[in-house]
Coordinates of C-alpha atoms in Angstrom, one line a residue:
Chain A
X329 CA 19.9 -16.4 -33.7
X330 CA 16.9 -17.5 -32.8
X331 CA 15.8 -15.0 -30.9
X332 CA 12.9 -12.1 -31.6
X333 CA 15.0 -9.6 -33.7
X334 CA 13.7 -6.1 -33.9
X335 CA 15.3 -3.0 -36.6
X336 CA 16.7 -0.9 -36.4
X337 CA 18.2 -0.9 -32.5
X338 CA 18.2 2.6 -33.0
X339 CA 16.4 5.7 -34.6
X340 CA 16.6 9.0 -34.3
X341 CA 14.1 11.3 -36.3
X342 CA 12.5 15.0 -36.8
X343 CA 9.6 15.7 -35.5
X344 CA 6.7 15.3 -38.1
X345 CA 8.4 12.7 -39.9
X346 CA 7.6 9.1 -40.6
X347 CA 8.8 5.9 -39.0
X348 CA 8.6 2.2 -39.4
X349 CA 9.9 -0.8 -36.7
X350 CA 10.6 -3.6 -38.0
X351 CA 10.1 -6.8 -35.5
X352 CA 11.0 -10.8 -37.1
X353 CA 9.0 -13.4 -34.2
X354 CA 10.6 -16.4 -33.7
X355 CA 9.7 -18.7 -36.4
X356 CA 6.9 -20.4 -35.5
X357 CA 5.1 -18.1 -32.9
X358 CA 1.4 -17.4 -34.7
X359 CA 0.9 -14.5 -31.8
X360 CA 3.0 -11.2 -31.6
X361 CA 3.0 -8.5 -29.8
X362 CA 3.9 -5.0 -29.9
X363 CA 4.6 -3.0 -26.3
X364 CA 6.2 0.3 -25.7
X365 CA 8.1 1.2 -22.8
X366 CA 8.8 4.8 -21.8
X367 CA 12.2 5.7 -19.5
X368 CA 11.4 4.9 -15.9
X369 CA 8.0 2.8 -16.7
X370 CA 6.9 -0.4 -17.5
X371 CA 6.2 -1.7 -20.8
X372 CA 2.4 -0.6 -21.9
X373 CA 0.4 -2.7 -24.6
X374 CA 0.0 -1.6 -28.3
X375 CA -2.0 -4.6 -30.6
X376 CA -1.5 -8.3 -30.3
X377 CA -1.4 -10.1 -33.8
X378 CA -2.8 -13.8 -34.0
X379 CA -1.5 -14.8 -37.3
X380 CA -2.1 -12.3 -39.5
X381 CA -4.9 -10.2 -38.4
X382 CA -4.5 -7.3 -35.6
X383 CA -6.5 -9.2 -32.8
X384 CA -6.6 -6.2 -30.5
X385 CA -5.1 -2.8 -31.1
X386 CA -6.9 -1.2 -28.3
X387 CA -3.7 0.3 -26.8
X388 CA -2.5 2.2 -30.3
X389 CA -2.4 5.6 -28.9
X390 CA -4.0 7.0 -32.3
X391 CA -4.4 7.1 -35.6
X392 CA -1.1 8.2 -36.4
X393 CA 0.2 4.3 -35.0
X394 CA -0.7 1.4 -37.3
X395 CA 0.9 -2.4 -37.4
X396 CA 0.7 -4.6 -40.1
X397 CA 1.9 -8.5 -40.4
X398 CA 0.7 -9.6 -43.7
X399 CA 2.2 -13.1 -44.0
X400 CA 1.6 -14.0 -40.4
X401 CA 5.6 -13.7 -39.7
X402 CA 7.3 -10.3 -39.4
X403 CA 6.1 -7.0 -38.4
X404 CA 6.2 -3.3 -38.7
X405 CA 5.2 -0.6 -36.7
X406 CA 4.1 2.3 -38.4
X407 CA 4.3 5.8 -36.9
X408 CA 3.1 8.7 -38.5
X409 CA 3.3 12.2 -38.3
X410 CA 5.7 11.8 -34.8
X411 CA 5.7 13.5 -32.5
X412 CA 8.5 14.6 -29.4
X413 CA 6.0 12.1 -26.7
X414 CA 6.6 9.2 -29.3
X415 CA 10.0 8.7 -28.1
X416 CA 10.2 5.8 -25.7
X417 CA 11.4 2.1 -26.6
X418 CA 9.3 -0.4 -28.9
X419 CA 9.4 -3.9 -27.5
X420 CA 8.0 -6.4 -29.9
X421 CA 7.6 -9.9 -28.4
X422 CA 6.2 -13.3 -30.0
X423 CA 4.9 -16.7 -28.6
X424 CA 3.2 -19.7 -30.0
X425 CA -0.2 -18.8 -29.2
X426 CA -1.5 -16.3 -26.9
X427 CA -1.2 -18.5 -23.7
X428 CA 2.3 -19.4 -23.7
X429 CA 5.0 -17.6 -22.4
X430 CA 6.1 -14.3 -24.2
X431 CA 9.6 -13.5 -25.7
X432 CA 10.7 -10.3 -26.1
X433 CA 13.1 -8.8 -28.5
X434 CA 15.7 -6.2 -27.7
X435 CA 13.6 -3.4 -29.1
X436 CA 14.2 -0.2 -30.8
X437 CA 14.6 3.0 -29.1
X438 CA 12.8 6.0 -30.7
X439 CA 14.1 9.6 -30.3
X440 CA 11.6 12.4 -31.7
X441 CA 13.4 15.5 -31.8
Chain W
X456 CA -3.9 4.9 -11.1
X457 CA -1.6 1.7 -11.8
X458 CA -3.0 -1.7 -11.6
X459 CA 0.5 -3.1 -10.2
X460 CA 2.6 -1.2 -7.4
X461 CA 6.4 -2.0 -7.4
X462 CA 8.4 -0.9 -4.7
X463 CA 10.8 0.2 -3.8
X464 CA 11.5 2.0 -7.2
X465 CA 15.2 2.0 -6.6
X466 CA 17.8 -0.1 -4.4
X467 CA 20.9 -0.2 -4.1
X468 CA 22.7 -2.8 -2.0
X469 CA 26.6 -4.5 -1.6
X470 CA 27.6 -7.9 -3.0
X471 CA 26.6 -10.7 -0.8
X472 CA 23.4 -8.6 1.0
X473 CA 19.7 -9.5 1.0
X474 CA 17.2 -7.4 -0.7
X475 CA 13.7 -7.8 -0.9
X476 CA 11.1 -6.3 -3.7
X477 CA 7.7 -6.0 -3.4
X478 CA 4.5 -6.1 -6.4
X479 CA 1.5 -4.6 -4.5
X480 CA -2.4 -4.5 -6.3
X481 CA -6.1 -4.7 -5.0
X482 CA -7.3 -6.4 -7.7
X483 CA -7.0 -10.2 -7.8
X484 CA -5.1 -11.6 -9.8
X485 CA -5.2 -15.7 -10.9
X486 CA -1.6 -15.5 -11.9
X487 CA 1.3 -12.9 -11.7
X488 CA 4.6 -13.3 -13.8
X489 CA 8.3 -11.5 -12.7
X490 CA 10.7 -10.6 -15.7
X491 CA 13.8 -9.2 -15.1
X492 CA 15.1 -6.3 -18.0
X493 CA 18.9 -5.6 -18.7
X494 CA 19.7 -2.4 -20.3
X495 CA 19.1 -2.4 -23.5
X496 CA 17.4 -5.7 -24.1
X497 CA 13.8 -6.8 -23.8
X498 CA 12.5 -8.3 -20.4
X499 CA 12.7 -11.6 -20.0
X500 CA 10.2 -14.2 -18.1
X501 CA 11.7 -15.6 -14.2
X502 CA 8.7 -17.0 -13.0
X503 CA 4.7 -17.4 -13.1
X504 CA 3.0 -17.8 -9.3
X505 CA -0.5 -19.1 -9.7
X506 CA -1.7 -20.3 -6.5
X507 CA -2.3 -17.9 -3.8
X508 CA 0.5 -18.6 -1.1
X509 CA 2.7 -20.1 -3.6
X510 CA 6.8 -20.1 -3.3
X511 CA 8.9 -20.8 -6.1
X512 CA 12.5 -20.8 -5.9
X513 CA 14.7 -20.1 -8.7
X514 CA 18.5 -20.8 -7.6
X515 CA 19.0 -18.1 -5.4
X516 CA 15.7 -16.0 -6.1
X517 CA 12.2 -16.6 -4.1
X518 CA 9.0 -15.5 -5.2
X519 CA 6.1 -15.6 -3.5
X520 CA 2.9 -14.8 -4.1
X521 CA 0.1 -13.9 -1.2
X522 CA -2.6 -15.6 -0.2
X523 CA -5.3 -13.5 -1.2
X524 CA -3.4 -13.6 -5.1
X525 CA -3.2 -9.8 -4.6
X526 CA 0.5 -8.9 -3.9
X527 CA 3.7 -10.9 -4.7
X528 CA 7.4 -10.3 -3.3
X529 CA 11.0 -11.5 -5.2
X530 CA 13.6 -12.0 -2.5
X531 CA 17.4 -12.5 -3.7
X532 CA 20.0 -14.0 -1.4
X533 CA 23.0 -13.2 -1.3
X534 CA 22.9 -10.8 -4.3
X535 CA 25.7 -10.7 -6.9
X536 CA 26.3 -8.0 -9.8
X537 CA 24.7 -10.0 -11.8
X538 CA 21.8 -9.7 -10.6
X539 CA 21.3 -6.0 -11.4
X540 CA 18.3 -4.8 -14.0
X541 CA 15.3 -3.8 -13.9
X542 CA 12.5 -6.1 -12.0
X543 CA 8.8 -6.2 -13.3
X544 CA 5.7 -8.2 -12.2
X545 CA 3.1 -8.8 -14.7
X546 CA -0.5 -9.9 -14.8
X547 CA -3.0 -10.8 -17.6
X548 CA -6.2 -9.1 -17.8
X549 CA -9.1 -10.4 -18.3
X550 CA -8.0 -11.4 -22.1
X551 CA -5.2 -13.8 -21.3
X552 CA -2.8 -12.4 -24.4
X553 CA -2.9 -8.7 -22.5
X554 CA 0.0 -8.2 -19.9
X555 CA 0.2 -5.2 -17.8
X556 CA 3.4 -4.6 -16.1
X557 CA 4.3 -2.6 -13.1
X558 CA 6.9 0.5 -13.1
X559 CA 9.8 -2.0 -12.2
X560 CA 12.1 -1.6 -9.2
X561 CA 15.4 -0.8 -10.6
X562 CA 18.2 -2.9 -8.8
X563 CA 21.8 -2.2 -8.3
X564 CA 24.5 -4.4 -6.7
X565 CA 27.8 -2.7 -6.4
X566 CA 31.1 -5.1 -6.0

């Protein structure tokens, strides 16, 4: 598809473990996005990638969250060390530059328990 | 304290009735966007209002936004199953890539 495609859909993990989200923009889009959305909320802003440098991660929670994109395409979220309060949904989203319109993928759900 | 105010949080309405939905802030705002969010997929973009007083009509969905650029409302008409999910308004801040979304009124339309 051609769509923002984000792995797994699903992931379940222990509490102190290690996670990484995978997120593949639409090809083309040099801006990406991750968000995460908690049950009953909106979606809150992690780090915006422009290409392939981290732009802004002002809304990474701590250190234990990091994002890479090293060829300026797809993504991963890296979540250290998690913890129960991680769990919430990861929305990745991409665009072709950081004033057009945003597409989101499906996102994966994270369960900390 | 959020920046955008949805309400109401929840509704719940027939086939074929009205419902209005409401995106409140006191900040200004020079543009606000409405997604709507199916479960289990990512929100996806309805409509951007940019000038204050503005209606846009999107087949049987209006949004307006207020005059002040403050507030903004999504009416449907005539609402089908279809059109349940999860309503959001978003603005940029003050770094145009930045959105920050409201709570989201969760809408339900029974058959």
């Amino acid at each position: 598809g051609a769509g923002v495609s984000q792995t797994p859909s699903n992931k379940v993990t222990e509490k102190g473990k290690y996670v990484e989200l995978r997120c593949d923009p639409i090809s083309g889009h040099t801006a990406l996005y991750w968000y995460r959305q908690s049950l009953g909320q909106g979606p809150e802003f992690l780090i915006y990638f422009q290409g392939t440098g981290a732009a802004d991660d002002s809304g990474l929670p701590n250190d234990r969250f990091f994002a890479v994109r090293p060829e300026g395409s797809v993504s991963t979220l890296k979540i250290q060390r998690t913890e129960r309060g991680d769990s919430a949904v990861y929305l990745c989203a991409s665009s072709w530059d950081s004033y057009s319109p945003l597409h989101f993928g499906n996102g994966t759900r994270l369960t900390v328990t | 304290t959020q920046l955008l105010e949805q309400s109401p949080q929840f509704l719940s309405i027939q086939e074929g009735e009205n419902l209005t939905v409401y995106c409140n802030s006191s900040s200004v705002f020079s543009s606000l966007q409405w997604y709507r969010q199916e479960p289990g997929e990512g929100p996806v973009l309805l409509v951007t209002v940019v000038t204050g007083g503005e209606v846009k009509k999107l087949k049987r969905l209006t949004f307006q936004f207020g005059d002040a650029r403050k507030d903004s409302s999504l009416h449907i008409t005539a609402a089908q199953p279809g059109d349940t999910g999860l309503y959001l308004c978003a603005v940029h801040g003050a770094n145009d890539y930045k959105l920050s979304f409201g709570a989201g009124t969760t809408v339900t339309v029974r058959a």
